[in-house]
Amino acid sequence: MRAVRLVQIGKPLQDANVAIPEIGPSDVLIRVAAAGICHSDAHYRAGVSKIDNLPLTLGHEVAGTVEKIGNAVTNVAPGDRVCVHYLVHCGSCEFCVRGLEQFCPKGQMIGKHRDGGYAKFIKVPARNAIVLPDEIPFEIGAIMMCSSATALHALNKARLKPGESVAIFGFGGLGFSALQLARAVGCGHIYVVEINPTKLASIETLGAVAIDAKSGDPVEQIKEATAGEGVDVSLELVGSGITMRQAVQCLGVLGRAALVGLTAESMSIFPYADLINKEVEIIGVSDHLATELSTLIELARSGKLRFPPETLRVVDLAAGQINAALDALQHSIDHVRTVIVPKT
Ligand SMILES: [Zn+2]
Ligand SMILES: [Zn+2]
């Protein structure tokens, strides 16, 4: 079968012809209908995040149709439309039993520790295949499983309540989902901090307040817009020490900052003024939970989480097109996500 693989760190992905995976009794084989191209994939290719075993088929945002099931599988059947929960976990350790599978010591990320969805077929354990309702296109089912799921987890970790105000730093795939999910919770005003002019314009059309970080300190702008009070919840989705500090400093009394963006930089705050005095909380957010995916799928099915056609770009399962999309991700892209839809 066709697959697009990372063969050497720092080099373009390559077209390859590999065997269709053999499935075990509790696995399913999925014919890939859509696979999202994510910032993490650009990090894997560049060597920013370590990949131990090469060559590897990338792709952790996957949706498709069940082709074959192992004889112990009961949750899905051949022909079912499914999307994939990207963390393969043991199911029996202390964390898995508590439903916190992102901390499973044996956890394997699809498309990082095992072959992913930049291929005609993918093999996953049956519990990672989640039925995708007919109303949700495959492309959206695929990309929801990463950025939207993580955005929902961040809002859950930040305990966003109806009526509370939110500041979102960064308007890529995560921010685009976070804005809609915050609204689905029934939040109050939403402020989105960006520097890309196209994105700033689209933020306004989605009914949020666009804060242009190039036109002045975003903390000052948020304070001014909230009569000096600051916001209840902030989400840092950029991955920079500066925006992390801003996400803490824009909070009001009892505010919660959920930090999601990945960075090796340190952040500095003034403990008394920024944290202690206001009893602010800084919360780390890592991935998401399988138990959150049903909520997410229901929000997409009911139209509360949407990805209009202009937010997506489609490419074929071909190394040239995928490498170009990964190159573009290293700069700021205007659209939300590029999705691989394999031509037959
Ligand atoms: Zn992703
Ligand atoms: Zn486990």
Short mmCIF file of C-alpha atoms and ligand atoms in Angstrom, two decimals:
data_model
loop_
_atom_site.label_atom_id
_atom_site.label_comp_id
_atom_site.label_asym_id
_atom_site.label_seq_id
_atom_site.Cartn_x
_atom_site.Cartn_y
_atom_site.Cartn_z
CA MET A 1 0.00 0.00 0.00
CA ARG A 2 0.99 3.61 -0.40
CA ALA A 3 2.39 5.42 2.65
CA VAL A 4 4.28 8.66 3.20
CA ARG A 5 7.05 8.12 5.72
CA LEU A 6 9.68 9.90 7.74
CA VAL A 7 12.91 8.11 6.84
CA GLN A 8 15.54 10.56 8.09
CA ILE A 9 15.19 13.40 10.61
CA GLY A 10 15.52 16.80 9.01
CA LYS A 11 14.78 15.48 5.52
CA PRO A 12 11.54 15.60 3.49
CA LEU A 13 9.06 12.74 3.97
CA GLN A 14 9.23 10.04 1.29
CA ASP A 15 6.69 8.10 -0.74
CA ALA A 16 6.88 4.40 0.11
CA ASN A 17 5.23 1.12 -0.71
CA VAL A 18 4.69 -0.96 2.44
CA ALA A 19 2.72 -4.07 3.41
CA ILE A 20 -0.87 -3.67 4.60
CA PRO A 21 -0.63 -4.19 8.40
CA GLU A 22 -1.63 -7.59 9.84
CA ILE A 23 -4.22 -7.19 12.59
CA GLY A 24 -4.37 -9.04 15.92
CA PRO A 25 -7.57 -10.26 17.66
CA SER A 26 -8.35 -6.89 19.27
CA ASP A 27 -7.23 -4.65 16.39
CA VAL A 28 -9.07 -3.03 13.52
CA LEU A 29 -7.80 -2.15 10.07
CA ILE A 30 -9.08 1.21 8.86
CA ARG A 31 -9.10 2.42 5.25
CA VAL A 32 -7.93 6.02 5.72
CA ALA A 33 -10.34 8.60 4.28
CA ALA A 34 -8.70 11.67 5.82
CA ALA A 35 -5.55 12.48 7.79
CA GLY A 36 -4.79 15.91 9.22
CA ILE A 37 -1.37 17.50 8.84
CA CYS A 38 -0.40 18.89 12.22
CA HIS A 39 2.25 21.20 13.63
CA SER A 40 3.55 18.20 15.62
CA ASP A 41 4.31 16.44 12.33
CA ALA A 42 6.50 19.37 11.28
CA HIS A 43 8.28 19.05 14.67
CA TYR A 44 8.84 15.30 14.13
CA ARG A 45 10.24 15.89 10.65
CA ALA A 46 12.55 18.65 11.91
CA GLY A 47 13.74 16.60 14.91
CA VAL A 48 12.31 19.06 17.47
CA SER A 49 10.33 16.17 19.01
CA LYS A 50 12.29 12.92 19.13
CA ILE A 51 11.25 9.94 17.01
CA ASP A 52 13.01 6.74 18.09
CA ASN A 53 12.19 4.25 15.34
CA LEU A 54 12.59 5.15 11.68
CA PRO A 55 11.26 4.81 9.07
CA LEU A 56 7.84 5.76 10.41
CA THR A 57 4.50 6.62 8.81
CA LEU A 58 3.39 9.93 10.37
CA GLY A 59 -0.22 11.03 10.92
CA HIS A 60 -2.15 11.05 14.22
CA GLU A 61 -5.35 12.79 13.04
CA VAL A 62 -7.17 10.01 11.26
CA ALA A 63 -10.68 9.08 10.11
CA GLY A 64 -11.87 6.40 7.71
CA THR A 65 -13.89 3.24 7.24
CA VAL A 66 -13.36 -0.02 9.10
CA GLU A 67 -12.00 -2.53 6.59
CA LYS A 68 -11.38 -5.54 8.82
CA ILE A 69 -11.73 -6.43 12.51
CA GLY A 70 -9.99 -8.96 14.77
CA ASN A 71 -12.17 -11.77 16.15
CA ALA A 72 -12.36 -10.28 19.67
CA VAL A 73 -13.63 -6.88 18.44
CA THR A 74 -17.20 -5.91 19.36
CA ASN A 75 -17.36 -2.09 19.35
CA VAL A 76 -17.11 -1.56 15.58
CA ALA A 77 -17.87 -3.59 12.45
CA PRO A 78 -16.53 -3.56 8.88
CA GLY A 79 -18.00 -0.61 6.97
CA ASP A 80 -18.39 1.60 10.05
CA ARG A 81 -17.22 5.20 9.74
CA VAL A 82 -14.71 5.89 12.52
CA CYS A 83 -12.25 8.42 13.82
CA VAL A 84 -9.15 7.52 15.80
CA HIS A 85 -8.17 8.39 19.38
CA TYR A 86 -4.42 8.84 18.86
CA LEU A 87 -3.12 7.55 22.18
CA VAL A 88 -2.70 3.78 22.39
CA HIS A 89 -2.62 2.87 26.08
CA CYS A 90 -2.34 -0.31 28.16
CA GLY A 91 -5.79 -0.08 29.76
CA SER A 92 -4.68 -1.65 33.03
CA CYS A 93 -2.15 0.63 34.78
CA GLU A 94 -3.08 3.00 37.61
CA PHE A 95 -3.55 5.93 35.22
CA CYS A 96 -5.53 4.03 32.57
CA VAL A 97 -7.91 2.67 35.25
CA ARG A 98 -8.53 6.25 36.43
CA GLY A 99 -9.28 7.39 32.86
CA LEU A 100 -6.05 9.42 32.69
CA GLU A 101 -4.52 7.44 29.84
CA GLN A 102 -2.30 10.30 28.68
CA PHE A 103 0.00 9.42 31.60
CA CYS A 104 0.10 5.67 30.83
CA PRO A 105 3.80 4.65 31.05
CA LYS A 106 3.26 2.26 28.14
CA GLY A 107 1.34 4.87 26.12
CA GLN A 108 2.16 5.09 22.41
CA MET A 109 1.22 7.99 20.20
CA ILE A 110 -0.04 6.96 16.79
CA GLY A 111 2.12 8.55 14.08
CA LYS A 112 5.02 9.00 16.53
CA HIS A 113 5.68 5.70 18.33
CA ARG A 114 3.80 3.53 15.82
CA ASP A 115 2.74 3.92 12.20
CA GLY A 116 0.11 6.58 11.58
CA GLY A 117 -2.42 7.62 8.99
CA TYR A 118 -0.35 9.05 6.12
CA ALA A 119 -1.18 5.76 4.37
CA LYS A 120 -3.96 3.87 2.62
CA PHE A 121 -4.61 1.79 5.75
CA ILE A 122 -3.87 2.02 9.45
CA LYS A 123 -4.02 -0.62 12.17
CA VAL A 124 -5.24 0.50 15.63
CA PRO A 125 -6.54 -1.27 18.75
CA ALA A 126 -10.34 -1.43 18.52
CA ARG A 127 -10.81 0.80 21.58
CA ASN A 128 -9.05 3.60 19.67
CA ALA A 129 -11.65 3.46 16.87
CA ILE A 130 -14.63 5.67 17.68
CA VAL A 131 -17.79 5.69 15.59
CA LEU A 132 -18.14 8.88 13.56
CA PRO A 133 -21.76 9.96 12.88
CA ASP A 134 -22.75 10.35 9.20
CA GLU A 135 -23.30 14.10 9.66
CA ILE A 136 -19.58 14.69 10.28
CA PRO A 137 -17.35 14.58 7.18
CA PHE A 138 -14.19 12.45 7.44
CA GLU A 139 -11.93 15.51 7.09
CA ILE A 140 -13.50 17.07 10.16
CA GLY A 141 -13.59 13.79 12.07
CA ALA A 142 -9.84 13.55 11.52
CA ILE A 143 -8.77 17.03 12.60
CA MET A 144 -11.16 17.11 15.57
CA MET A 145 -9.20 14.27 17.18
CA CYS A 146 -6.18 16.48 17.85
CA SER A 147 -6.64 20.24 18.06
CA SER A 148 -10.35 20.31 18.94
CA ALA A 149 -9.94 17.55 21.51
CA THR A 150 -7.03 19.33 23.14
CA ALA A 151 -8.92 22.66 23.11
CA LEU A 152 -11.86 20.98 24.87
CA HIS A 153 -9.52 19.40 27.44
CA ALA A 154 -7.94 22.82 28.08
CA LEU A 155 -11.36 24.40 28.71
CA ASN A 156 -12.28 21.50 31.00
CA LYS A 157 -9.00 21.82 32.92
CA ALA A 158 -9.59 25.59 33.23
CA ARG A 159 -13.13 24.86 34.53
CA LEU A 160 -14.71 27.46 32.23
CA LYS A 161 -18.23 28.26 33.42
CA PRO A 162 -21.15 29.95 31.63
CA GLY A 163 -20.83 33.71 31.60
CA GLU A 164 -17.08 33.75 32.25
CA SER A 165 -14.79 35.72 29.95
CA VAL A 166 -11.98 34.03 28.00
CA ALA A 167 -8.75 35.18 26.34
CA ILE A 168 -7.34 32.88 23.67
CA PHE A 169 -3.70 33.38 22.64
CA GLY A 170 -3.16 32.05 19.09
CA PHE A 171 -5.77 31.34 16.44
CA GLY A 172 -4.61 28.18 14.65
CA GLY A 173 -6.41 24.84 14.77
CA LEU A 174 -6.59 24.90 18.56
CA GLY A 175 -7.76 28.48 18.83
CA PHE A 176 -10.37 28.08 16.11
CA SER A 177 -11.87 25.14 18.03
CA ALA A 178 -11.43 26.76 21.44
CA LEU A 179 -13.45 29.80 20.38
CA GLN A 180 -16.41 27.67 19.27
CA LEU A 181 -16.18 25.30 22.25
CA ALA A 182 -16.04 28.22 24.71
CA ARG A 183 -19.17 29.59 23.09
CA ALA A 184 -20.86 26.16 23.33
CA VAL A 185 -20.24 26.33 27.11
CA GLY A 186 -22.08 29.67 27.12
CA CYS A 187 -19.11 31.81 28.06
CA GLY A 188 -19.14 35.61 28.14
CA HIS A 189 -16.83 37.82 26.07
CA ILE A 190 -14.05 36.10 24.10
CA TYR A 191 -10.80 37.93 23.30
CA VAL A 192 -8.46 36.35 20.75
CA VAL A 193 -4.85 37.52 20.53
CA GLU A 194 -3.18 37.12 17.10
CA ILE A 195 -0.73 38.82 14.79
CA ASN A 196 -1.84 37.39 11.40
CA PRO A 197 -4.06 40.04 9.70
CA THR A 198 -6.24 37.46 7.87
CA LYS A 199 -6.90 35.65 11.13
CA LEU A 200 -7.60 38.89 13.00
CA ALA A 201 -10.30 39.71 10.43
CA SER A 202 -11.89 36.25 10.72
CA ILE A 203 -11.94 36.47 14.55
CA GLU A 204 -14.25 39.49 14.33
CA THR A 205 -16.61 37.66 11.96
CA LEU A 206 -16.89 34.84 14.53
CA GLY A 207 -18.16 37.30 17.11
CA ALA A 208 -15.06 37.49 19.28
CA VAL A 209 -12.92 40.54 20.03
CA ALA A 210 -9.69 40.47 18.00
CA ILE A 211 -6.62 41.72 19.88
CA ASP A 212 -3.76 42.61 17.54
CA ALA A 213 -0.59 41.87 19.50
CA LYS A 214 1.42 43.94 16.99
CA SER A 215 -0.51 47.11 17.79
CA GLY A 216 0.34 47.14 21.51
CA ASP A 217 0.70 45.04 24.67
CA PRO A 218 -2.16 42.48 24.57
CA VAL A 219 -2.39 42.47 28.38
CA GLU A 220 -3.06 46.22 28.37
CA GLN A 221 -5.58 45.83 25.55
CA ILE A 222 -7.47 43.07 27.42
CA LYS A 223 -7.41 45.05 30.68
CA GLU A 224 -8.77 48.08 28.86
CA ALA A 225 -11.54 46.05 27.20
CA THR A 226 -12.57 44.58 30.58
CA ALA A 227 -12.62 47.86 32.53
CA GLY A 228 -9.38 46.89 34.25
CA GLU A 229 -10.70 43.60 35.63
CA GLY A 230 -9.00 41.05 33.37
CA VAL A 231 -10.52 37.78 32.17
CA ASP A 232 -11.64 34.66 34.08
CA VAL A 233 -9.88 32.10 31.86
CA SER A 234 -6.98 32.31 29.42
CA LEU A 235 -5.67 29.69 27.01
CA GLU A 236 -2.09 29.86 25.77
CA LEU A 237 -1.91 27.98 22.47
CA VAL A 238 1.18 29.58 20.91
CA GLY A 239 4.03 27.98 22.83
CA SER A 240 6.19 30.96 23.83
CA GLY A 241 7.42 32.23 27.17
CA ILE A 242 6.15 35.72 26.38
CA THR A 243 2.57 34.72 25.54
CA MET A 244 2.51 32.41 28.59
CA ARG A 245 3.35 35.36 30.82
CA GLN A 246 0.71 37.45 29.07
CA ALA A 247 -1.85 34.67 29.55
CA VAL A 248 -1.22 34.86 33.32
CA GLN A 249 -1.07 38.65 33.51
CA CYS A 250 -4.37 39.21 31.66
CA LEU A 251 -6.31 37.27 34.34
CA GLY A 252 -8.57 38.82 36.94
CA VAL A 253 -9.23 37.67 40.50
CA LEU A 254 -9.46 33.83 40.74
CA GLY A 255 -8.50 33.56 37.06
CA ARG A 256 -7.17 30.32 35.53
CA ALA A 257 -4.51 30.18 32.82
CA ALA A 258 -4.40 26.91 30.85
CA LEU A 259 -1.01 26.51 29.14
CA VAL A 260 -1.14 24.26 26.08
CA GLY A 261 1.54 25.49 23.64
CA LEU A 262 4.83 23.61 23.67
CA THR A 263 8.05 25.47 24.27
CA ALA A 264 11.48 24.95 25.79
CA GLU A 265 11.55 28.61 26.87
CA SER A 266 11.06 29.63 30.49
CA MET A 267 8.37 32.05 31.57
CA SER A 268 8.72 34.72 34.20
CA ILE A 269 5.97 36.31 36.27
CA PHE A 270 5.80 38.50 39.37
CA PRO A 271 4.56 36.01 41.96
CA TYR A 272 2.79 38.49 44.20
CA ALA A 273 1.21 40.83 41.65
CA ASP A 274 0.38 38.24 39.00
CA LEU A 275 -0.47 35.16 41.06
CA ILE A 276 -0.72 35.32 44.86
CA ASN A 277 -2.62 38.57 45.20
CA LYS A 278 -5.38 37.38 42.84
CA GLU A 279 -5.27 33.66 43.72
CA VAL A 280 -4.66 32.94 40.07
CA GLU A 281 -4.05 29.35 38.93
CA ILE A 282 -1.62 28.23 36.21
CA ILE A 283 -2.68 24.89 34.78
CA GLY A 284 -0.68 22.61 32.50
CA VAL A 285 -2.64 20.86 29.76
CA SER A 286 -1.38 17.73 28.05
CA ASP A 287 -3.35 16.10 25.24
CA HIS A 288 -6.90 15.04 26.03
CA LEU A 289 -8.89 12.06 27.31
CA ALA A 290 -10.79 9.38 25.43
CA THR A 291 -13.80 10.16 27.65
CA GLU A 292 -13.93 13.72 26.25
CA LEU A 293 -14.32 12.60 22.63
CA SER A 294 -18.04 11.77 22.85
CA THR A 295 -18.79 15.37 23.91
CA LEU A 296 -16.69 16.65 21.05
CA ILE A 297 -18.39 14.43 18.47
CA GLU A 298 -21.81 15.52 19.73
CA LEU A 299 -20.83 19.21 19.46
CA ALA A 300 -19.70 18.65 15.86
CA ARG A 301 -22.81 16.63 15.02
CA SER A 302 -25.10 19.36 16.36
CA GLY A 303 -23.20 22.08 14.44
CA LYS A 304 -21.78 23.86 17.49
CA LEU A 305 -18.25 22.97 16.34
CA ARG A 306 -17.85 23.71 12.64
CA PHE A 307 -15.05 23.87 10.09
CA PRO A 308 -16.38 25.73 7.03
CA PRO A 309 -14.82 24.67 3.70
CA GLU A 310 -12.62 27.79 3.49
CA THR A 311 -10.83 26.75 6.71
CA LEU A 312 -9.51 23.53 5.15
CA ARG A 313 -7.09 22.66 2.35
CA VAL A 314 -7.01 19.19 0.84
CA VAL A 315 -3.91 17.43 -0.53
CA ASP A 316 -3.32 13.94 -1.91
CA LEU A 317 -1.40 11.16 -0.17
CA ALA A 318 1.84 12.20 -1.89
CA ALA A 319 5.13 13.19 -0.26
CA GLY A 320 5.60 16.34 -2.38
CA GLN A 321 2.25 17.84 -1.40
CA ILE A 322 2.57 16.82 2.26
CA ASN A 323 6.11 18.22 2.58
CA ALA A 324 4.90 21.52 1.09
CA ALA A 325 2.07 21.64 3.65
CA LEU A 326 4.55 20.92 6.48
CA ASP A 327 6.85 23.68 5.17
CA ALA A 328 3.93 26.12 5.22
CA LEU A 329 3.12 25.19 8.84
CA GLN A 330 6.54 26.38 9.93
CA HIS A 331 5.34 29.88 9.01
CA SER A 332 1.88 31.20 9.84
CA ILE A 333 -0.82 29.80 7.55
CA ASP A 334 -4.08 31.64 6.88
CA HIS A 335 -6.34 28.58 6.85
CA VAL A 336 -6.95 26.28 9.81
CA ARG A 337 -5.82 22.84 8.65
CA THR A 338 -4.50 20.90 5.67
CA VAL A 339 -5.99 17.40 5.33
CA ILE A 340 -4.75 14.46 3.27
CA VAL A 341 -7.56 12.79 1.34
CA PRO A 342 -6.03 9.82 -0.53
CA LYS A 343 -7.15 9.56 -4.14
CA THR A 344 -8.02 5.98 -4.99
ZN ZN B 1 -2.19 16.97 15.69
ZN ZN B 2 -1.80 2.32 31.06
#
